[in-house]
XYZ file of C-alpha atoms in Angstrom:
334
model
C 163.207 -81.839 -37.032
C 162.454 -85.525 -37.119
C 158.889 -85.248 -35.687
C 156.334 -82.890 -37.069
C 154.232 -80.699 -34.982
C 150.497 -80.206 -36.061
C 149.098 -76.714 -35.202
C 146.115 -76.603 -37.555
C 143.404 -78.096 -35.384
C 140.794 -75.444 -36.554
C 141.014 -77.202 -39.992
C 140.510 -80.538 -38.405
C 141.936 -82.377 -35.282
C 143.092 -85.971 -34.807
C 140.351 -88.292 -33.874
C 140.154 -89.275 -30.307
C 140.879 -93.108 -29.533
C 137.398 -93.265 -28.001
C 135.787 -92.237 -31.257
C 137.949 -94.571 -33.493
C 136.817 -97.501 -31.136
C 133.005 -96.459 -31.445
C 133.328 -96.175 -35.266
C 134.802 -99.742 -35.366
C 131.808 -101.000 -33.341
C 129.489 -99.113 -35.666
C 130.962 -100.702 -38.671
C 130.255 -104.032 -37.298
C 126.521 -102.891 -37.211
C 126.250 -102.866 -40.902
C 122.488 -102.733 -41.287
C 120.690 -99.712 -42.733
C 118.849 -97.938 -39.808
C 115.989 -97.105 -42.086
C 115.271 -100.719 -42.942
C 112.304 -102.341 -41.538
C 113.668 -105.810 -40.519
C 115.007 -106.758 -37.151
C 118.594 -105.953 -38.241
C 117.466 -102.423 -39.549
C 115.438 -101.967 -36.366
C 118.684 -102.904 -34.148
C 120.637 -100.467 -35.977
C 117.898 -97.695 -35.603
C 118.031 -98.269 -31.760
C 121.852 -97.759 -31.709
C 121.460 -94.629 -33.879
C 118.876 -93.107 -31.768
C 120.931 -93.913 -28.693
C 123.829 -92.034 -30.269
C 121.629 -89.026 -31.045
C 120.492 -88.775 -27.523
C 123.979 -89.113 -26.253
C 125.144 -86.287 -28.591
C 122.246 -84.199 -27.341
C 123.137 -84.888 -23.499
C 126.738 -84.193 -24.012
C 125.927 -80.707 -25.520
C 123.245 -80.164 -22.922
C 120.742 -79.546 -25.667
C 116.983 -80.468 -25.094
C 115.739 -79.631 -28.746
C 115.972 -81.734 -31.895
C 119.164 -83.202 -33.282
C 119.250 -83.603 -37.151
C 122.382 -85.449 -37.972
C 124.234 -84.185 -41.132
C 127.305 -84.791 -43.308
C 129.007 -81.941 -41.500
C 128.753 -78.104 -40.800
C 128.248 -77.082 -44.416
C 125.164 -79.310 -44.981
C 123.648 -78.295 -41.404
C 124.206 -74.662 -42.560
C 122.450 -75.333 -45.819
C 119.535 -76.880 -44.149
C 119.325 -73.985 -41.738
C 119.472 -71.360 -44.269
C 117.964 -72.822 -47.406
C 114.908 -70.947 -48.806
C 115.414 -68.112 -46.473
C 116.650 -64.660 -47.212
C 119.177 -64.678 -44.214
C 121.742 -62.021 -43.256
C 125.121 -63.052 -42.405
C 128.041 -61.268 -40.588
C 130.730 -60.297 -43.119
C 133.327 -62.583 -41.523
C 131.187 -65.845 -41.773
C 132.734 -68.926 -43.253
C 132.523 -69.348 -46.962
C 129.924 -72.133 -46.475
C 127.493 -69.331 -45.059
C 128.311 -66.562 -47.465
C 127.555 -68.963 -50.445
C 124.030 -69.538 -49.478
C 122.857 -66.786 -47.156
C 121.106 -63.661 -48.647
C 123.016 -60.688 -49.851
C 122.788 -58.495 -46.679
C 126.127 -58.622 -44.798
C 126.453 -57.240 -41.270
C 129.729 -55.353 -40.872
C 132.336 -55.835 -38.024
C 134.784 -53.540 -36.621
C 138.509 -53.579 -36.499
C 138.211 -55.811 -33.438
C 136.315 -58.392 -35.440
C 133.220 -57.864 -33.258
C 129.821 -57.669 -35.157
C 128.273 -54.186 -35.246
C 124.924 -54.810 -33.229
C 123.623 -51.524 -34.363
C 123.664 -52.789 -38.013
C 121.800 -56.030 -37.187
C 118.485 -56.220 -39.329
C 115.627 -56.821 -36.690
C 113.299 -59.788 -37.021
C 115.538 -61.376 -39.754
C 117.320 -64.703 -39.912
C 120.928 -64.063 -38.992
C 123.886 -66.347 -39.274
C 126.793 -65.678 -36.893
C 129.907 -67.782 -35.889
C 130.208 -68.214 -32.195
C 134.082 -68.268 -32.739
C 135.618 -67.047 -36.036
C 137.646 -69.886 -37.706
C 140.365 -67.559 -38.690
C 140.922 -65.031 -35.826
C 139.050 -66.958 -33.158
C 137.170 -63.760 -32.131
C 134.062 -64.745 -30.069
C 130.836 -62.875 -31.066
C 128.509 -61.628 -28.308
C 125.686 -64.063 -29.424
C 123.300 -63.361 -26.409
C 123.209 -59.740 -27.660
C 122.980 -60.951 -31.365
C 119.938 -63.230 -30.385
C 118.168 -60.202 -28.583
C 118.181 -58.361 -31.970
C 117.714 -61.176 -34.485
C 114.345 -62.815 -35.464
C 116.039 -66.203 -35.801
C 119.651 -66.770 -34.789
C 121.635 -69.412 -36.711
C 124.765 -69.972 -34.498
C 127.667 -71.565 -36.297
C 129.255 -73.370 -33.315
C 131.760 -75.605 -35.516
C 134.786 -74.160 -33.551
C 133.223 -73.924 -30.101
C 130.896 -76.814 -29.753
C 132.395 -79.490 -27.454
C 134.803 -76.951 -25.940
C 132.403 -74.247 -24.577
C 128.707 -74.330 -23.537
C 126.339 -73.847 -26.368
C 124.959 -70.351 -26.809
C 121.103 -69.470 -26.646
C 120.209 -69.799 -30.308
C 117.203 -71.247 -32.680
C 119.613 -73.314 -34.702
C 123.128 -74.289 -33.900
C 125.546 -76.075 -36.291
C 127.990 -78.544 -34.969
C 130.884 -80.323 -36.516
C 132.415 -83.644 -35.225
C 135.852 -83.551 -36.766
C 136.571 -80.143 -35.246
C 136.353 -81.637 -31.718
C 138.016 -85.166 -32.036
C 135.195 -87.055 -33.882
C 135.221 -88.440 -37.353
C 134.880 -86.364 -40.496
C 131.694 -86.733 -42.574
C 129.309 -85.962 -39.868
C 127.792 -83.135 -37.939
C 124.512 -81.889 -36.533
C 122.003 -79.160 -36.836
C 120.396 -78.489 -33.317
C 116.949 -77.222 -33.660
C 114.766 -75.448 -31.152
C 111.639 -75.660 -33.295
C 111.182 -77.784 -36.578
C 108.935 -75.139 -37.905
C 111.947 -73.067 -38.524
C 113.078 -75.427 -41.261
C 111.804 -76.326 -44.759
C 111.483 -80.206 -45.160
C 112.633 -81.558 -48.189
C 111.729 -85.536 -47.651
C 114.012 -88.424 -46.834
C 115.654 -89.227 -43.715
C 116.179 -87.260 -40.491
C 112.354 -86.457 -40.086
C 112.352 -85.385 -43.704
C 115.009 -82.607 -43.445
C 117.878 -84.476 -45.206
C 117.959 -87.355 -47.554
C 120.698 -90.396 -47.433
C 121.433 -93.369 -45.479
C 122.182 -92.473 -41.677
C 125.974 -92.540 -40.936
C 125.615 -94.880 -37.909
C 129.563 -95.457 -37.410
C 129.986 -91.647 -37.648
C 127.198 -90.896 -35.137
C 128.711 -93.418 -32.622
C 132.219 -91.664 -33.199
C 130.716 -88.248 -32.781
C 128.966 -89.269 -29.424
C 131.918 -90.856 -28.071
C 134.196 -87.759 -28.889
C 131.831 -85.442 -27.305
C 131.867 -87.735 -24.024
C 135.461 -87.719 -23.928
C 137.378 -85.663 -21.290
C 137.537 -81.942 -22.058
C 140.070 -80.726 -19.418
C 142.465 -80.065 -22.174
C 140.614 -76.959 -23.288
C 141.525 -75.210 -20.025
C 145.240 -75.725 -20.858
C 144.837 -74.484 -24.360
C 144.103 -70.906 -23.041
C 147.490 -71.082 -21.296
C 149.197 -72.208 -24.318
C 147.640 -69.634 -26.478
C 148.722 -66.819 -24.095
C 152.095 -68.187 -23.854
C 152.519 -68.005 -27.759
C 150.830 -64.800 -27.900
C 153.386 -63.350 -25.661
C 156.314 -64.812 -27.622
C 154.810 -63.449 -30.890
C 154.636 -60.005 -29.485
C 158.220 -60.173 -27.986
C 159.348 -61.205 -31.510
C 157.997 -58.261 -33.235
C 154.917 -59.818 -34.407
C 151.305 -58.719 -34.213
C 148.266 -60.676 -32.547
C 145.237 -60.050 -34.717
C 142.264 -58.916 -32.645
C 144.484 -59.048 -29.629
C 142.007 -57.101 -27.399
C 138.938 -59.089 -28.409
C 137.417 -61.975 -26.687
C 138.980 -65.016 -28.523
C 138.436 -68.767 -28.250
C 141.509 -70.427 -26.556
C 142.191 -72.673 -29.487
C 142.623 -70.305 -32.483
C 145.024 -67.285 -32.854
C 146.153 -65.257 -35.921
C 149.436 -63.829 -36.118
C 150.960 -61.254 -38.402
C 154.737 -60.978 -39.298
C 155.296 -57.603 -41.019
C 157.317 -57.911 -44.202
C 157.098 -61.527 -44.808
C 154.192 -63.101 -46.682
C 151.990 -65.737 -45.365
C 152.979 -68.011 -48.229
C 156.641 -67.568 -47.274
C 155.960 -68.159 -43.759
C 154.010 -71.495 -44.380
C 156.818 -72.825 -46.710
C 159.490 -72.089 -44.072
C 157.418 -73.503 -41.260
C 156.500 -76.541 -43.142
C 160.043 -77.279 -44.074
C 160.889 -76.862 -40.328
C 158.163 -79.562 -39.436
C 155.216 -77.465 -38.590
C 151.637 -77.586 -39.785
C 149.775 -74.229 -39.767
C 147.434 -72.419 -42.131
C 147.195 -68.931 -43.576
C 144.924 -66.044 -42.948
C 144.615 -65.912 -46.784
C 143.285 -68.750 -49.002
C 144.695 -69.933 -52.171
C 142.380 -70.247 -55.005
C 143.266 -71.362 -58.417
C 147.104 -70.727 -57.623
C 146.431 -67.147 -56.670
C 146.744 -65.944 -53.285
C 143.581 -64.084 -52.376
C 143.205 -61.781 -49.530
C 140.993 -63.306 -46.514
C 137.570 -61.829 -46.633
C 137.511 -62.000 -42.769
C 140.604 -59.707 -42.581
C 139.446 -57.489 -45.258
C 136.131 -56.962 -43.303
C 138.044 -55.995 -40.217
C 139.593 -53.267 -42.222
C 143.043 -54.765 -42.867
C 144.730 -53.717 -45.958
C 145.789 -56.183 -48.657
C 149.493 -56.232 -47.659
C 148.989 -56.614 -43.935
C 146.386 -59.384 -44.491
C 148.812 -61.283 -46.746
C 151.180 -61.481 -43.873
C 148.899 -63.400 -41.298
C 149.012 -67.115 -40.505
C 146.655 -68.998 -38.225
C 148.066 -71.339 -35.532
C 145.275 -73.538 -33.770
C 145.482 -75.868 -30.744
C 143.704 -79.158 -29.997
C 143.484 -81.946 -27.545
C 146.957 -83.353 -28.359
C 148.962 -79.879 -28.305
C 151.597 -79.676 -25.634
C 153.414 -76.794 -24.162
C 156.675 -78.316 -25.679
C 155.177 -78.089 -29.202
C 154.133 -74.516 -28.513
C 157.720 -73.497 -27.420
C 159.096 -75.251 -30.287
C 156.927 -73.390 -32.700
C 157.846 -70.066 -31.058
C 161.470 -70.792 -31.357
C 160.975 -71.572 -35.084
C 158.810 -68.340 -35.552
C 161.605 -66.308 -33.768
C 164.243 -67.889 -36.136
C 161.863 -66.951 -39.064
C 161.276 -63.465 -37.998
Protein backbone atom coordinates (compact mmCIF):
# COMPACT_ATOMS: atom_id res chain seq x y z
CA UNK A 1 0.00 0.00 0.00
CA UNK A 2 1.20 3.51 -0.77
CA UNK A 3 -1.24 5.30 1.54
CA UNK A 4 -1.36 4.42 5.21
CA UNK A 5 -4.67 4.01 7.00
CA UNK A 6 -4.94 5.28 10.56
CA UNK A 7 -7.30 3.33 12.82
CA UNK A 8 -5.95 4.25 16.26
CA UNK A 9 -8.19 7.22 17.02
CA UNK A 10 -8.75 6.14 20.64
CA UNK A 11 -5.07 6.93 21.24
CA UNK A 12 -5.33 10.31 19.54
CA UNK A 13 -7.21 11.61 16.54
CA UNK A 14 -6.08 14.12 13.90
CA UNK A 15 -6.72 17.75 14.77
CA UNK A 16 -9.67 19.29 13.01
CA UNK A 17 -8.81 22.20 10.67
CA UNK A 18 -11.06 24.45 12.75
CA UNK A 19 -8.94 23.67 15.82
CA UNK A 20 -5.67 24.30 13.97
CA UNK A 21 -6.92 27.69 12.77
CA UNK A 22 -8.11 28.62 16.26
CA UNK A 23 -4.74 27.68 17.77
CA UNK A 24 -2.95 29.85 15.23
CA UNK A 25 -5.15 32.75 16.31
CA UNK A 26 -4.36 32.00 19.94
CA UNK A 27 -0.63 32.00 19.28
CA UNK A 28 -0.94 35.53 17.95
CA UNK A 29 -2.45 36.50 21.32
CA UNK A 30 0.81 35.87 23.15
CA UNK A 31 0.11 37.68 26.44
CA UNK A 32 -0.21 35.80 29.73
CA UNK A 33 -3.91 35.72 30.76
CA UNK A 34 -2.88 36.13 34.39
CA UNK A 35 -0.97 39.36 33.81
CA UNK A 36 -2.69 42.53 35.08
CA UNK A 37 -1.78 44.83 32.16
CA UNK A 38 -4.00 45.55 29.15
CA UNK A 39 -2.46 42.80 27.03
CA UNK A 40 -2.97 40.27 29.81
CA UNK A 41 -6.54 41.39 30.39
CA UNK A 42 -7.29 41.03 26.69
CA UNK A 43 -5.89 37.50 26.72
CA UNK A 44 -7.97 36.74 29.81
CA UNK A 45 -11.14 37.79 28.03
CA UNK A 46 -10.36 35.47 25.14
CA UNK A 47 -9.56 32.61 27.54
CA UNK A 48 -12.81 33.03 29.46
CA UNK A 49 -14.75 33.18 26.22
CA UNK A 50 -13.14 29.88 25.16
CA UNK A 51 -14.02 28.38 28.56
CA UNK A 52 -17.66 29.44 28.12
CA UNK A 53 -17.72 27.99 24.60
CA UNK A 54 -16.36 24.67 25.88
CA UNK A 55 -19.06 24.52 28.55
CA UNK A 56 -21.79 25.44 26.05
CA UNK A 57 -20.64 22.87 23.49
CA UNK A 58 -20.72 20.17 26.18
CA UNK A 59 -24.06 21.45 27.56
CA UNK A 60 -22.44 21.88 30.98
CA UNK A 61 -23.67 24.49 33.46
CA UNK A 62 -21.08 23.91 36.20
CA UNK A 63 -17.45 24.96 36.60
CA UNK A 64 -14.80 24.25 33.95
CA UNK A 65 -11.21 23.84 35.16
CA UNK A 66 -8.81 23.74 32.21
CA UNK A 67 -5.99 21.22 32.61
CA UNK A 68 -3.07 19.83 30.63
CA UNK A 69 -5.18 16.79 29.73
CA UNK A 70 -7.23 13.96 31.14
CA UNK A 71 -4.49 12.60 33.42
CA UNK A 72 -4.14 15.91 35.26
CA UNK A 73 -7.91 16.32 35.45
CA UNK A 74 -8.15 12.88 37.06
CA UNK A 75 -5.38 13.77 39.48
CA UNK A 76 -7.23 16.91 40.59
CA UNK A 77 -10.49 14.99 40.95
CA UNK A 78 -8.95 12.19 43.03
CA UNK A 79 -6.06 13.73 44.95
CA UNK A 80 -6.30 13.49 48.68
CA UNK A 81 -9.31 11.18 48.44
CA UNK A 82 -9.55 7.47 49.14
CA UNK A 83 -11.47 6.79 45.95
CA UNK A 84 -12.58 3.43 44.63
CA UNK A 85 -12.14 2.62 40.95
CA UNK A 86 -13.50 0.06 38.53
CA UNK A 87 -10.93 -2.66 37.85
CA UNK A 88 -10.89 -1.77 34.14
CA UNK A 89 -10.00 1.90 34.55
CA UNK A 90 -7.19 3.63 32.70
CA UNK A 91 -3.75 3.42 34.32
CA UNK A 92 -3.96 7.16 35.04
CA UNK A 93 -6.78 6.37 37.48
CA UNK A 94 -5.35 3.20 38.99
CA UNK A 95 -2.09 4.98 39.85
CA UNK A 96 -3.78 7.57 42.05
CA UNK A 97 -7.06 6.04 43.26
CA UNK A 98 -7.34 4.17 46.53
CA UNK A 99 -6.78 0.43 46.76
CA UNK A 100 -10.42 -0.64 46.42
CA UNK A 101 -11.26 -2.03 42.96
CA UNK A 102 -14.82 -2.66 41.82
CA UNK A 103 -14.98 -5.84 39.70
CA UNK A 104 -16.54 -6.23 36.29
CA UNK A 105 -18.10 -9.26 34.64
CA UNK A 106 -16.98 -11.08 31.51
CA UNK A 107 -19.07 -8.55 29.60
CA UNK A 108 -16.90 -5.72 30.91
CA UNK A 109 -19.77 -4.14 32.83
CA UNK A 110 -19.25 -3.01 36.40
CA UNK A 111 -20.74 -5.08 39.23
CA UNK A 112 -23.19 -2.58 40.70
CA UNK A 113 -23.70 -4.74 43.80
CA UNK A 114 -20.00 -4.37 44.62
CA UNK A 115 -19.99 -0.57 44.51
CA UNK A 116 -19.01 0.94 47.88
CA UNK A 117 -21.87 3.18 49.07
CA UNK A 118 -21.21 6.84 49.81
CA UNK A 119 -17.67 6.68 48.38
CA UNK A 120 -15.94 8.62 45.65
CA UNK A 121 -15.83 6.26 42.66
CA UNK A 122 -13.99 6.69 39.35
CA UNK A 123 -15.52 5.01 36.29
CA UNK A 124 -14.90 5.41 32.56
CA UNK A 125 -17.97 6.18 30.50
CA UNK A 126 -16.51 4.14 27.62
CA UNK A 127 -13.56 1.82 28.14
CA UNK A 128 -10.52 2.87 26.16
CA UNK A 129 -9.60 -0.72 25.20
CA UNK A 130 -12.93 -2.44 24.61
CA UNK A 131 -15.35 0.44 24.13
CA UNK A 132 -17.72 -1.03 26.74
CA UNK A 133 -20.03 1.69 28.05
CA UNK A 134 -20.79 1.63 31.75
CA UNK A 135 -24.29 2.31 33.20
CA UNK A 136 -23.22 5.58 34.80
CA UNK A 137 -26.72 6.58 35.87
CA UNK A 138 -26.90 3.42 37.98
CA UNK A 139 -23.35 3.99 39.27
CA UNK A 140 -24.21 7.56 40.24
CA UNK A 141 -27.21 6.32 42.24
CA UNK A 142 -24.88 4.15 44.35
CA UNK A 143 -21.77 6.33 44.63
CA UNK A 144 -21.27 9.19 47.03
CA UNK A 145 -19.34 11.17 44.40
CA UNK A 146 -19.02 9.97 40.81
CA UNK A 147 -15.89 10.85 38.86
CA UNK A 148 -16.76 10.04 35.24
CA UNK A 149 -13.82 9.67 32.88
CA UNK A 150 -15.37 10.77 29.59
CA UNK A 151 -12.10 11.02 27.66
CA UNK A 152 -13.41 8.70 24.94
CA UNK A 153 -17.03 9.85 24.84
CA UNK A 154 -17.09 13.62 25.40
CA UNK A 155 -17.82 15.53 22.23
CA UNK A 156 -19.38 12.37 20.76
CA UNK A 157 -22.14 11.50 23.24
CA UNK A 158 -24.05 13.60 25.80
CA UNK A 159 -22.33 13.92 29.16
CA UNK A 160 -23.56 11.66 31.97
CA UNK A 161 -25.00 12.95 35.20
CA UNK A 162 -21.89 13.02 37.39
CA UNK A 163 -20.26 15.20 40.03
CA UNK A 164 -16.88 15.44 38.29
CA UNK A 165 -16.30 14.79 34.57
CA UNK A 166 -12.96 14.42 32.80
CA UNK A 167 -12.61 15.54 29.17
CA UNK A 168 -9.64 15.32 26.80
CA UNK A 169 -9.30 17.58 23.74
CA UNK A 170 -7.04 15.40 21.59
CA UNK A 171 -9.50 12.50 21.64
CA UNK A 172 -12.12 14.59 19.79
CA UNK A 173 -10.10 16.52 17.22
CA UNK A 174 -8.64 19.20 19.46
CA UNK A 175 -4.98 19.79 20.35
CA UNK A 176 -2.92 17.60 22.68
CA UNK A 177 -1.86 19.14 25.96
CA UNK A 178 -5.25 20.41 27.10
CA UNK A 179 -8.31 18.94 28.75
CA UNK A 180 -10.84 19.89 31.37
CA UNK A 181 -12.32 18.85 34.67
CA UNK A 182 -16.00 19.69 34.79
CA UNK A 183 -17.06 20.33 38.37
CA UNK A 184 -20.55 20.40 39.79
CA UNK A 185 -19.40 21.81 43.17
CA UNK A 186 -15.91 23.17 43.85
CA UNK A 187 -16.23 21.99 47.47
CA UNK A 188 -15.59 18.48 46.10
CA UNK A 189 -11.98 19.44 45.31
CA UNK A 190 -8.88 20.25 47.35
CA UNK A 191 -7.33 23.59 46.29
CA UNK A 192 -3.56 23.80 45.95
CA UNK A 193 -3.10 27.39 44.82
CA UNK A 194 -2.13 28.85 41.49
CA UNK A 195 -4.30 29.40 38.45
CA UNK A 196 -7.72 27.98 37.58
CA UNK A 197 -9.36 29.29 40.76
CA UNK A 198 -6.52 27.79 42.78
CA UNK A 199 -6.95 24.19 41.64
CA UNK A 200 -3.95 23.94 39.28
CA UNK A 201 -0.78 25.91 38.79
CA UNK A 202 0.82 27.02 35.54
CA UNK A 203 0.29 29.59 32.82
CA UNK A 204 -3.03 29.04 31.07
CA UNK A 205 -2.84 27.45 27.63
CA UNK A 206 -4.75 30.05 25.61
CA UNK A 207 -4.05 28.57 22.13
CA UNK A 208 -5.01 25.14 23.42
CA UNK A 209 -8.26 26.43 24.93
CA UNK A 210 -9.22 28.04 21.63
CA UNK A 211 -8.41 24.85 19.73
CA UNK A 212 -10.39 22.82 22.26
CA UNK A 213 -13.45 25.05 21.87
CA UNK A 214 -13.26 25.01 18.08
CA UNK A 215 -13.00 21.20 17.97
CA UNK A 216 -16.08 20.84 20.18
CA UNK A 217 -18.03 23.25 17.98
CA UNK A 218 -17.16 21.36 14.78
CA UNK A 219 -19.81 19.11 13.18
CA UNK A 220 -20.34 15.77 14.93
CA UNK A 221 -22.40 14.06 12.23
CA UNK A 222 -19.49 11.68 11.56
CA UNK A 223 -20.17 9.86 14.84
CA UNK A 224 -23.44 8.39 13.57
CA UNK A 225 -21.60 6.93 10.59
CA UNK A 226 -18.99 5.41 12.94
CA UNK A 227 -21.60 3.03 14.37
CA UNK A 228 -22.25 1.67 10.88
CA UNK A 229 -18.54 1.35 10.17
CA UNK A 230 -17.91 -0.59 13.37
CA UNK A 231 -20.87 -2.89 12.72
CA UNK A 232 -19.48 -3.48 9.24
CA UNK A 233 -16.06 -4.42 10.63
CA UNK A 234 -17.54 -6.50 13.47
CA UNK A 235 -19.36 -8.60 10.89
CA UNK A 236 -16.22 -9.06 8.80
CA UNK A 237 -14.19 -10.14 11.83
CA UNK A 238 -16.81 -12.69 12.89
CA UNK A 239 -17.07 -14.05 9.34
CA UNK A 240 -13.28 -14.46 9.24
CA UNK A 241 -13.13 -16.54 12.41
CA UNK A 242 -12.26 -13.75 14.81
CA UNK A 243 -13.93 -12.76 18.06
CA UNK A 244 -15.43 -9.40 18.99
CA UNK A 245 -14.58 -8.69 22.63
CA UNK A 246 -17.66 -7.83 24.73
CA UNK A 247 -19.78 -8.38 21.63
CA UNK A 248 -23.09 -8.33 23.50
CA UNK A 249 -22.29 -5.31 25.68
CA UNK A 250 -23.18 -1.70 24.93
CA UNK A 251 -20.08 -0.26 23.21
CA UNK A 252 -19.19 3.18 21.96
CA UNK A 253 -19.20 3.33 18.18
CA UNK A 254 -15.58 4.40 17.90
CA UNK A 255 -13.77 1.52 19.67
CA UNK A 256 -13.66 -2.22 19.04
CA UNK A 257 -11.40 -4.99 20.37
CA UNK A 258 -10.85 -8.07 18.23
CA UNK A 259 -9.24 -11.41 19.02
CA UNK A 260 -7.61 -13.60 16.38
CA UNK A 261 -7.11 -17.01 18.04
CA UNK A 262 -3.67 -18.48 17.46
CA UNK A 263 -1.90 -15.24 16.49
CA UNK A 264 -0.37 -12.87 19.03
CA UNK A 265 -1.29 -9.22 19.07
CA UNK A 266 2.38 -8.34 18.55
CA UNK A 267 2.50 -10.44 15.37
CA UNK A 268 -0.76 -8.93 14.18
CA UNK A 269 0.46 -5.38 14.74
CA UNK A 270 3.70 -6.02 12.87
CA UNK A 271 1.87 -7.59 9.94
CA UNK A 272 -0.75 -4.83 9.79
CA UNK A 273 1.79 -2.04 10.21
CA UNK A 274 3.78 -3.46 7.30
CA UNK A 275 0.58 -3.52 5.27
CA UNK A 276 -0.02 0.16 6.04
CA UNK A 277 -2.46 0.06 8.94
CA UNK A 278 -2.05 1.82 12.28
CA UNK A 279 -3.90 0.01 15.08
CA UNK A 280 -2.98 -0.85 18.66
CA UNK A 281 -3.01 -3.84 20.98
CA UNK A 282 -5.19 -5.03 23.79
CA UNK A 283 -1.90 -5.50 25.63
CA UNK A 284 0.68 -2.88 26.51
CA UNK A 285 4.44 -3.14 26.07
CA UNK A 286 6.46 -2.25 29.13
CA UNK A 287 10.24 -2.43 29.22
CA UNK A 288 10.25 -4.69 26.18
CA UNK A 289 7.95 -7.25 27.79
CA UNK A 290 4.44 -7.80 26.50
CA UNK A 291 2.16 -7.59 29.51
CA UNK A 292 -1.40 -8.84 29.64
CA UNK A 293 -3.98 -6.07 29.53
CA UNK A 294 -5.38 -5.49 33.02
CA UNK A 295 -8.72 -4.69 31.37
CA UNK A 296 -8.98 -8.06 29.65
CA UNK A 297 -7.71 -9.86 32.76
CA UNK A 298 -10.38 -8.14 34.87
CA UNK A 299 -12.97 -9.45 32.39
CA UNK A 300 -11.74 -13.00 33.08
CA UNK A 301 -9.84 -13.53 29.85
CA UNK A 302 -6.85 -15.84 30.23
CA UNK A 303 -3.33 -14.67 29.42
CA UNK A 304 -3.11 -16.40 26.04
CA UNK A 305 -6.46 -15.14 24.80
CA UNK A 306 -5.73 -11.61 26.03
CA UNK A 307 -2.41 -11.63 24.17
CA UNK A 308 -4.30 -12.18 20.90
CA UNK A 309 -6.45 -9.03 21.10
CA UNK A 310 -5.97 -5.84 19.09
CA UNK A 311 -7.90 -2.58 19.22
CA UNK A 312 -9.30 -0.79 16.18
CA UNK A 313 -10.73 2.68 16.69
CA UNK A 314 -12.50 5.13 14.41
CA UNK A 315 -12.51 8.92 14.16
CA UNK A 316 -13.87 11.82 12.18
CA UNK A 317 -11.61 11.03 9.20
CA UNK A 318 -12.44 7.29 8.95
CA UNK A 319 -14.13 6.14 5.76
CA UNK A 320 -15.94 2.97 4.68
CA UNK A 321 -13.18 2.36 2.13
CA UNK A 322 -10.58 2.35 4.91
CA UNK A 323 -12.61 -0.09 6.99
CA UNK A 324 -13.08 -2.41 4.02
CA UNK A 325 -9.37 -2.27 3.25
CA UNK A 326 -8.57 -3.18 6.85
CA UNK A 327 -11.08 -6.04 6.78
CA UNK A 328 -9.41 -7.42 3.66
CA UNK A 329 -5.96 -7.18 5.24
CA UNK A 330 -7.24 -8.84 8.43
CA UNK A 331 -8.80 -11.70 6.48
CA UNK A 332 -5.53 -12.25 4.58
CA UNK A 333 -3.65 -12.32 7.89
CA UNK A 334 -6.18 -14.69 9.48
